[in-house]
Each structure stands twice: as C-alpha cells, then as structure tokens.
Amino acid sequence: MRIVLLGAPGSGKGTQTDAIIARYGVTTVATGDLLRAEVAAGTELGLRAKPHMDAGNLVPFDIVLGMIEHGLQTLAKTNPKGFMMDGFPRDLAQAEALDEILDRISQPLDLVLFFEVDYEEIVKRLLGRGRADDNEATIRNRLRVFEEKTAPLIEYYTRKGLLRNIKGTGTVEEIGQRVQAVLDEIA
Ligand code: AP5
C-alpha cells in the first residue's frame, strides 16, 4: 500500500498515522517530524530549515527532496507492505518529484486521502496543542501557504483518479473508521 495523507495543517493527518500503521503495517514518512528531528539535533539542515518552519513557510525544496528520496528508496527495499507520506508533497513541484521517484523505483501511489476540516476548527485545534509553530500568526500563515501551494494538489490527484475525501471532523475513532473503510478497499 502506497498512500499520501493530504490536508491542511491540523487536519489530523498525524493523529491517524498510528492506527494506519497498526492495521496495514506500512511505514510512515512525515517530513515535518524529520525536519523537527534535524532542528533538535542542530544539524546544518536543521539550521537552514528552522526559520522557514518558525514562520510557517515551506522549507526549500532541495532540503526536503534530499530527505524524501533517500527515505523512500530505503523503504521500498525494506518494507514490502508499503509506505504512507504525511506532509509531503506540499506543492506541485514536490508532487512531480514524488511521481518521478516512484516511477523510477516502480512503486506508484495507490491513493491520496484528503482530510477535510474547516479552518476555524483547525485554528482551535492547533492553539490547543502548543507546538513551537502553533501560535496564531504562524498558524494563519501555514493555512495561507496550504491554500496557495498545497490545495492545488487536490485537483492534481483528482485528475489522476487517486484522490479520496475523508471528512476530518468528529472523534479520532470516527475518522479512523472512515479511513479504514477506504484503505480496506486496497489492502
Ligand atoms: P508538519 O509537521 O507537516 O505540520 P503541519 O503541516 O502544520 O501539520 P500538523 O502536523 O500540525 O497537522 P496534522 O494534519 O498532522 O494534524 P495533527 O494530527 O497533528 O510541518 C511543519 C512545518 O515543517 C511546515 O510548516 C514547513 O515549514 C515544514 N515542512 C514539513 N513538510 C514540508 C515539506 N514537504 N516541504 C516543505 N516544508 C515542509 O492534529 C493537530 C491537532 O489536532 C493535535 O493537537 C491533535 O490532537 C488534534 N486533533 C486531531 N484530530 C482531532 C479530532 N478529530 N478532533 C479534535 N482534535 C483533533
């Protein structure tokens, strides 16, 4: 199973990953987590990424692509059950780069799950979480960036016949059941 979790920041992608991993045995690749680990370790990559993350902007393409490419090639060899991308791709350039990498290793995507949640609910959720980039100004900018750069991927993946909408409100368990209903079709 090879899937992408698509949705605005705070739409609940990360929250659903444990249940998906437990049920389907896939490995997750979450660019936000990978980047935060680089920042915490004080690597050069982390130092370059941090100001962009603090402002709620996308980290430059070359940084993210390097992390993803290596991760995916290793994964394709080590986990036959597949992978789930969380937080990548985030714009058209990243989506095209992902297609190119997956073509090269003959592992095309099966599905893209799009989590639909309205922005006011998202702001409430993220202000309640309190991660370093969860202040109101940064949250609003992350949502603007989503709207401008990431939302066009809805159309991109719809045209490829890969997009499935998931209503992202309700309890975590209810959303998990909606996700499961879709993923069981391809498991
Ligand atoms: P990233 O780590 O991807 O963060 P994000 O996009 O802001 O998304 P979140 O992790 O906040 O949202 P989520 O949908 O996973 O929601 P979650 O489950 O956590 O990226 C951070 C930064 O890194 C970016 O701004 C960018 O700078 C950089 N970056 C990352 N990837 C990049 C890329 N590919 N290219 C360039 N830059 C990149 O839930 C959110 C909250 O809601 C939690 O508190 C949760 O408990 C709560 N919640 C979840 N579900 C529910 C529910 N059903 N009801 C009530 N509350 C809920």
mmCIF file of C-alpha atoms and ligand atoms in Angstrom:
data_model
loop_
_atom_site.group_PDB
_atom_site.id
_atom_site.type_symbol
_atom_site.label_atom_id
_atom_site.label_comp_id
_atom_site.label_asym_id
_atom_site.label_seq_id
_atom_site.Cartn_x
_atom_site.Cartn_y
_atom_site.Cartn_z
ATOM 1 C CA MET A 1 0.000 0.000 0.000
ATOM 2 C CA ARG A 2 1.430 3.347 -1.038
ATOM 3 C CA ILE A 3 -0.555 6.349 0.095
ATOM 4 C CA VAL A 4 -0.323 10.081 0.702
ATOM 5 C CA LEU A 5 -2.145 11.873 3.533
ATOM 6 C CA LEU A 6 -3.127 15.307 2.254
ATOM 7 C CA GLY A 7 -4.759 18.059 4.288
ATOM 8 C CA ALA A 8 -4.260 21.443 5.874
ATOM 9 C CA PRO A 9 -2.009 21.739 8.930
ATOM 10 C CA GLY A 10 -4.001 20.479 11.894
ATOM 11 C CA SER A 11 -6.448 18.462 9.793
ATOM 12 C CA GLY A 12 -5.500 15.336 11.764
ATOM 13 C CA LYS A 13 -3.145 13.518 9.394
ATOM 14 C CA GLY A 14 -0.511 12.768 12.037
ATOM 15 C CA THR A 15 -3.174 11.681 14.537
ATOM 16 C CA GLN A 16 -4.392 8.909 12.214
ATOM 17 C CA THR A 17 -0.978 7.505 11.342
ATOM 18 C CA ASP A 18 -0.552 5.147 14.345
ATOM 19 C CA ALA A 19 -3.830 3.361 13.608
ATOM 20 C CA ILE A 20 -2.946 3.042 9.910
ATOM 21 C CA ILE A 21 0.487 1.650 10.752
ATOM 22 C CA ALA A 22 -1.006 -0.818 13.251
ATOM 23 C CA ARG A 23 -3.616 -2.109 10.778
ATOM 24 C CA TYR A 24 -1.707 -2.185 7.499
ATOM 25 C CA GLY A 25 1.961 -2.431 8.552
ATOM 26 C CA VAL A 26 3.079 0.463 6.377
ATOM 27 C CA THR A 27 5.943 2.749 7.330
ATOM 28 C CA THR A 28 5.307 6.445 7.668
ATOM 29 C CA VAL A 29 7.418 9.201 6.171
ATOM 30 C CA ALA A 30 6.497 12.507 7.836
ATOM 31 C CA THR A 31 8.569 15.408 6.565
ATOM 32 C CA GLY A 32 7.583 17.674 9.476
ATOM 33 C CA ASP A 33 8.831 15.086 12.004
ATOM 34 C CA LEU A 34 12.024 14.503 10.023
ATOM 35 C CA LEU A 35 12.663 18.249 9.881
ATOM 36 C CA ARG A 36 11.950 18.742 13.610
ATOM 37 C CA ALA A 37 14.450 15.950 14.376
ATOM 38 C CA GLU A 38 17.090 17.775 12.313
ATOM 39 C CA VAL A 39 16.341 21.035 14.151
ATOM 40 C CA ALA A 40 16.543 19.290 17.555
ATOM 41 C CA ALA A 41 19.873 17.682 16.602
ATOM 42 C CA GLY A 42 21.225 21.069 15.494
ATOM 43 C CA THR A 43 22.351 19.765 12.087
ATOM 44 C CA GLU A 44 23.183 22.127 9.244
ATOM 45 C CA LEU A 45 19.999 21.029 7.504
ATOM 46 C CA GLY A 46 18.020 21.770 10.674
ATOM 47 C CA LEU A 47 19.583 25.223 10.991
ATOM 48 C CA ARG A 48 18.586 26.003 7.402
ATOM 49 C CA ALA A 49 15.060 24.688 7.893
ATOM 50 C CA LYS A 50 14.240 26.320 11.246
ATOM 51 C CA PRO A 51 13.492 29.918 10.196
ATOM 52 C CA HIS A 52 11.106 28.693 7.499
ATOM 53 C CA MET A 53 9.324 26.392 9.953
ATOM 54 C CA ASP A 54 9.086 29.098 12.617
ATOM 55 C CA ALA A 55 7.424 31.399 10.085
ATOM 56 C CA GLY A 56 5.088 28.669 8.825
ATOM 57 C CA ASN A 57 6.542 28.724 5.312
ATOM 58 C CA LEU A 58 7.641 25.765 3.241
ATOM 59 C CA VAL A 59 11.236 24.673 3.749
ATOM 60 C CA PRO A 60 13.256 24.926 0.494
ATOM 61 C CA PHE A 61 12.696 22.140 -1.994
ATOM 62 C CA ASP A 62 16.290 20.817 -2.052
ATOM 63 C CA ILE A 63 16.294 20.158 1.722
ATOM 64 C CA VAL A 64 13.026 18.246 1.698
ATOM 65 C CA LEU A 65 13.709 16.361 -1.513
ATOM 66 C CA GLY A 66 17.046 15.027 -0.250
ATOM 67 C CA MET A 67 15.375 13.622 2.888
ATOM 68 C CA ILE A 68 12.485 12.059 0.996
ATOM 69 C CA GLU A 69 14.431 10.484 -1.813
ATOM 70 C CA HIS A 70 16.776 8.650 0.491
ATOM 71 C CA GLY A 71 13.940 7.582 2.809
ATOM 72 C CA LEU A 72 11.745 6.235 0.017
ATOM 73 C CA GLN A 73 14.440 4.254 -1.705
ATOM 74 C CA THR A 74 15.368 2.571 1.570
ATOM 75 C CA LEU A 75 11.726 1.921 2.398
ATOM 76 C CA ALA A 76 10.936 0.392 -0.948
ATOM 77 C CA LYS A 77 13.618 -2.206 -0.222
ATOM 78 C CA THR A 78 12.835 -2.827 3.437
ATOM 79 C CA ASN A 79 9.058 -2.780 3.900
ATOM 80 C CA PRO A 80 7.050 -4.766 1.326
ATOM 81 C CA LYS A 81 3.804 -3.558 2.961
ATOM 82 C CA GLY A 82 4.452 -0.063 1.670
ATOM 83 C CA PHE A 83 4.529 3.471 2.938
ATOM 84 C CA MET A 84 2.418 6.470 3.872
ATOM 85 C CA MET A 85 3.563 10.025 3.226
ATOM 86 C CA ASP A 86 2.438 12.635 5.783
ATOM 87 C CA GLY A 87 3.203 16.268 4.927
ATOM 88 C CA PHE A 88 4.712 15.523 1.522
ATOM 89 C CA PRO A 89 4.107 16.507 -1.216
ATOM 90 C CA ARG A 90 3.121 20.078 -0.381
ATOM 91 C CA ASP A 91 3.242 21.779 -3.748
ATOM 92 C CA LEU A 92 3.197 20.827 -7.408
ATOM 93 C CA ALA A 93 6.977 20.678 -7.716
ATOM 94 C CA GLN A 94 7.114 18.196 -4.826
ATOM 95 C CA ALA A 95 4.235 16.153 -6.294
ATOM 96 C CA GLU A 96 6.008 15.893 -9.639
ATOM 97 C CA ALA A 97 9.276 14.989 -7.925
ATOM 98 C CA LEU A 98 7.467 12.275 -5.969
ATOM 99 C CA ASP A 99 5.956 10.853 -9.168
ATOM 100 C CA GLU A 100 9.385 10.791 -10.729
ATOM 101 C CA ILE A 101 10.998 8.985 -7.766
ATOM 102 C CA LEU A 102 8.159 6.445 -7.562
ATOM 103 C CA ASP A 103 8.288 5.811 -11.329
ATOM 104 C CA ARG A 104 11.993 5.175 -11.057
ATOM 105 C CA ILE A 105 11.502 2.524 -8.355
ATOM 106 C CA SER A 106 8.286 1.185 -9.964
ATOM 107 C CA GLN A 107 6.173 1.873 -6.863
ATOM 108 C CA PRO A 108 3.278 4.104 -7.991
ATOM 109 C CA LEU A 109 0.836 5.621 -5.494
ATOM 110 C CA ASP A 110 -2.387 3.740 -4.769
ATOM 111 C CA LEU A 111 -4.382 6.516 -3.103
ATOM 112 C CA VAL A 112 -4.307 10.028 -1.721
ATOM 113 C CA LEU A 113 -6.525 10.664 1.311
ATOM 114 C CA PHE A 114 -7.634 14.282 1.628
ATOM 115 C CA PHE A 115 -8.735 15.275 5.152
ATOM 116 C CA GLU A 116 -11.414 17.969 5.020
ATOM 117 C CA VAL A 117 -11.656 20.239 8.077
ATOM 118 C CA ASP A 118 -12.678 23.892 8.168
ATOM 119 C CA TYR A 119 -10.053 26.453 9.089
ATOM 120 C CA GLU A 120 -11.649 27.775 12.295
ATOM 121 C CA GLU A 121 -11.729 24.234 13.720
ATOM 122 C CA ILE A 122 -8.072 23.882 12.727
ATOM 123 C CA VAL A 123 -7.028 27.110 14.466
ATOM 124 C CA LYS A 124 -8.799 25.924 17.638
ATOM 125 C CA ARG A 125 -7.062 22.525 17.491
ATOM 126 C CA LEU A 126 -3.597 23.932 16.916
ATOM 127 C CA LEU A 127 -3.838 26.658 19.554
ATOM 128 C CA GLY A 128 -4.747 23.867 21.973
ATOM 129 C CA ARG A 129 -1.701 21.797 21.023
ATOM 130 C CA GLY A 130 1.114 24.305 21.594
ATOM 131 C CA ARG A 131 3.941 23.079 19.303
ATOM 132 C CA ALA A 132 6.645 25.715 18.614
ATOM 133 C CA ASP A 133 4.867 26.768 15.396
ATOM 134 C CA ASP A 134 1.366 26.717 16.926
ATOM 135 C CA ASN A 135 0.951 30.442 17.657
ATOM 136 C CA GLU A 136 -1.903 32.222 15.905
ATOM 137 C CA ALA A 137 0.181 34.259 13.413
ATOM 138 C CA THR A 138 2.149 31.211 12.271
ATOM 139 C CA ILE A 139 -0.952 29.029 12.093
ATOM 140 C CA ARG A 140 -2.701 31.609 9.865
ATOM 141 C CA ASN A 141 0.372 31.742 7.622
ATOM 142 C CA ARG A 142 0.534 27.917 7.428
ATOM 143 C CA LEU A 143 -3.100 27.965 6.309
ATOM 144 C CA ARG A 144 -2.347 30.647 3.677
ATOM 145 C CA VAL A 145 0.570 28.554 2.415
ATOM 146 C CA PHE A 146 -1.689 25.497 2.302
ATOM 147 C CA GLU A 147 -4.315 27.369 0.316
ATOM 148 C CA GLU A 148 -1.841 28.773 -2.171
ATOM 149 C CA LYS A 149 0.636 25.915 -2.621
ATOM 150 C CA THR A 150 -0.840 22.658 -1.368
ATOM 151 C CA ALA A 151 -4.551 22.933 -2.219
ATOM 152 C CA PRO A 152 -3.809 22.704 -5.999
ATOM 153 C CA LEU A 153 -2.757 19.101 -5.318
ATOM 154 C CA ILE A 154 -6.407 18.233 -4.710
ATOM 155 C CA GLU A 155 -7.041 18.872 -8.397
ATOM 156 C CA TYR A 156 -3.717 17.247 -9.390
ATOM 157 C CA TYR A 157 -4.581 13.952 -7.687
ATOM 158 C CA THR A 158 -8.246 14.094 -8.672
ATOM 159 C CA ARG A 159 -7.162 14.195 -12.318
ATOM 160 C CA LYS A 160 -5.015 11.123 -11.713
ATOM 161 C CA GLY A 161 -8.014 9.331 -10.179
ATOM 162 C CA LEU A 162 -6.211 8.906 -6.856
ATOM 163 C CA LEU A 163 -7.984 11.330 -4.509
ATOM 164 C CA ARG A 164 -10.419 10.172 -1.812
ATOM 165 C CA ASN A 165 -12.070 12.657 0.534
ATOM 166 C CA ILE A 166 -12.224 11.942 4.256
ATOM 167 C CA LYS A 167 -14.474 14.065 6.432
ATOM 168 C CA GLY A 168 -11.966 15.143 9.088
ATOM 169 C CA THR A 169 -14.346 16.217 11.850
ATOM 170 C CA GLY A 170 -15.795 14.037 14.581
ATOM 171 C CA THR A 171 -13.908 11.896 17.064
ATOM 172 C CA VAL A 172 -10.494 10.471 16.233
ATOM 173 C CA GLU A 173 -12.109 6.999 16.213
ATOM 174 C CA GLU A 174 -14.887 8.031 13.807
ATOM 175 C CA ILE A 175 -12.356 9.485 11.402
ATOM 176 C CA GLY A 176 -10.233 6.351 11.790
ATOM 177 C CA GLN A 177 -13.216 4.240 10.710
ATOM 178 C CA ARG A 178 -13.701 6.394 7.598
ATOM 179 C CA VAL A 179 -10.016 5.999 6.751
ATOM 180 C CA GLN A 180 -10.182 2.268 7.308
ATOM 181 C CA ALA A 181 -13.249 1.891 5.064
ATOM 182 C CA VAL A 182 -11.300 3.448 2.197
ATOM 183 C CA LEU A 183 -7.980 1.697 2.829
ATOM 184 C CA ASP A 184 -9.564 -1.745 3.232
ATOM 185 C CA GLU A 185 -10.535 -1.469 -0.442
ATOM 186 C CA ILE A 186 -6.888 -1.556 -1.482
ATOM 187 C CA ALA A 187 -5.377 -3.614 1.367
HETATM 188 P P1 AP5 B 1 4.162 19.483 9.652
HETATM 189 O O1 AP5 B 1 4.852 18.818 10.763
HETATM 190 O O2 AP5 B 1 3.747 18.668 8.489
HETATM 191 O O3 AP5 B 1 2.985 20.257 10.307
HETATM 192 P P2 AP5 B 1 1.657 20.827 9.716
HETATM 193 O O4 AP5 B 1 1.539 20.862 8.251
HETATM 194 O O5 AP5 B 1 1.484 22.143 10.392
HETATM 195 O O6 AP5 B 1 0.645 19.764 10.146
HETATM 196 P P3 AP5 B 1 0.344 19.259 11.582
HETATM 197 O O7 AP5 B 1 1.306 18.217 11.982
HETATM 198 O O8 AP5 B 1 0.167 20.397 12.509
HETATM 199 O O9 AP5 B 1 -1.095 18.707 11.237
HETATM 200 P P4 AP5 B 1 -1.727 17.278 11.120
HETATM 201 O O10 AP5 B 1 -2.681 17.276 9.974
HETATM 202 O O11 AP5 B 1 -0.708 16.187 11.169
HETATM 203 O O12 AP5 B 1 -2.614 17.299 12.420
HETATM 204 P P5 AP5 B 1 -2.389 16.522 13.780
HETATM 205 O O13 AP5 B 1 -2.785 15.095 13.622
HETATM 206 O O14 AP5 B 1 -1.031 16.824 14.321
HETATM 207 O O15 AP5 B 1 5.048 20.702 9.078
HETATM 208 C C1 AP5 B 1 5.606 21.668 9.932
HETATM 209 C C2 AP5 B 1 6.499 22.605 9.107
HETATM 210 O O16 AP5 B 1 7.580 21.831 8.528
HETATM 211 C C3 AP5 B 1 5.816 23.271 7.899
HETATM 212 O O17 AP5 B 1 5.143 24.475 8.265
HETATM 213 C C4 AP5 B 1 7.026 23.519 6.985
HETATM 214 O O18 AP5 B 1 7.752 24.630 7.409
HETATM 215 C C5 AP5 B 1 7.880 22.275 7.214
HETATM 216 N N1 AP5 B 1 7.587 21.194 6.253
HETATM 217 C C6 AP5 B 1 7.060 19.958 6.541
HETATM 218 N N2 AP5 B 1 6.945 19.225 5.423
HETATM 219 C C7 AP5 B 1 7.397 20.007 4.404
HETATM 220 C C8 AP5 B 1 7.510 19.815 3.002
HETATM 221 N N3 AP5 B 1 7.108 18.675 2.410
HETATM 222 N N4 AP5 B 1 8.020 20.829 2.255
HETATM 223 C C9 AP5 B 1 8.412 21.989 2.820
HETATM 224 N N5 AP5 B 1 8.317 22.252 4.150
HETATM 225 C C10 AP5 B 1 7.825 21.261 4.932
HETATM 226 O O19 AP5 B 1 -3.518 17.221 14.671
HETATM 227 C C11 AP5 B 1 -3.407 18.557 15.047
HETATM 228 C C12 AP5 B 1 -4.040 18.744 16.440
HETATM 229 O O20 AP5 B 1 -5.430 18.436 16.353
HETATM 230 C C13 AP5 B 1 -3.452 17.808 17.513
HETATM 231 O O21 AP5 B 1 -3.387 18.503 18.726
HETATM 232 C C14 AP5 B 1 -4.484 16.667 17.591
HETATM 233 O O22 AP5 B 1 -4.526 16.088 18.858
HETATM 234 C C15 AP5 B 1 -5.785 17.401 17.280
HETATM 235 N N6 AP5 B 1 -6.757 16.540 16.613
HETATM 236 C C16 AP5 B 1 -6.518 15.620 15.651
HETATM 237 N N7 AP5 B 1 -7.662 15.004 15.287
HETATM 238 C C17 AP5 B 1 -8.653 15.589 16.027
HETATM 239 C C18 AP5 B 1 -10.074 15.402 16.099
HETATM 240 N N8 AP5 B 1 -10.706 14.502 15.332
HETATM 241 N N9 AP5 B 1 -10.775 16.175 16.936
HETATM 242 C C19 AP5 B 1 -10.156 17.108 17.719
HETATM 243 N N10 AP5 B 1 -8.813 17.313 17.710
HETATM 244 C C20 AP5 B 1 -8.078 16.563 16.871
#
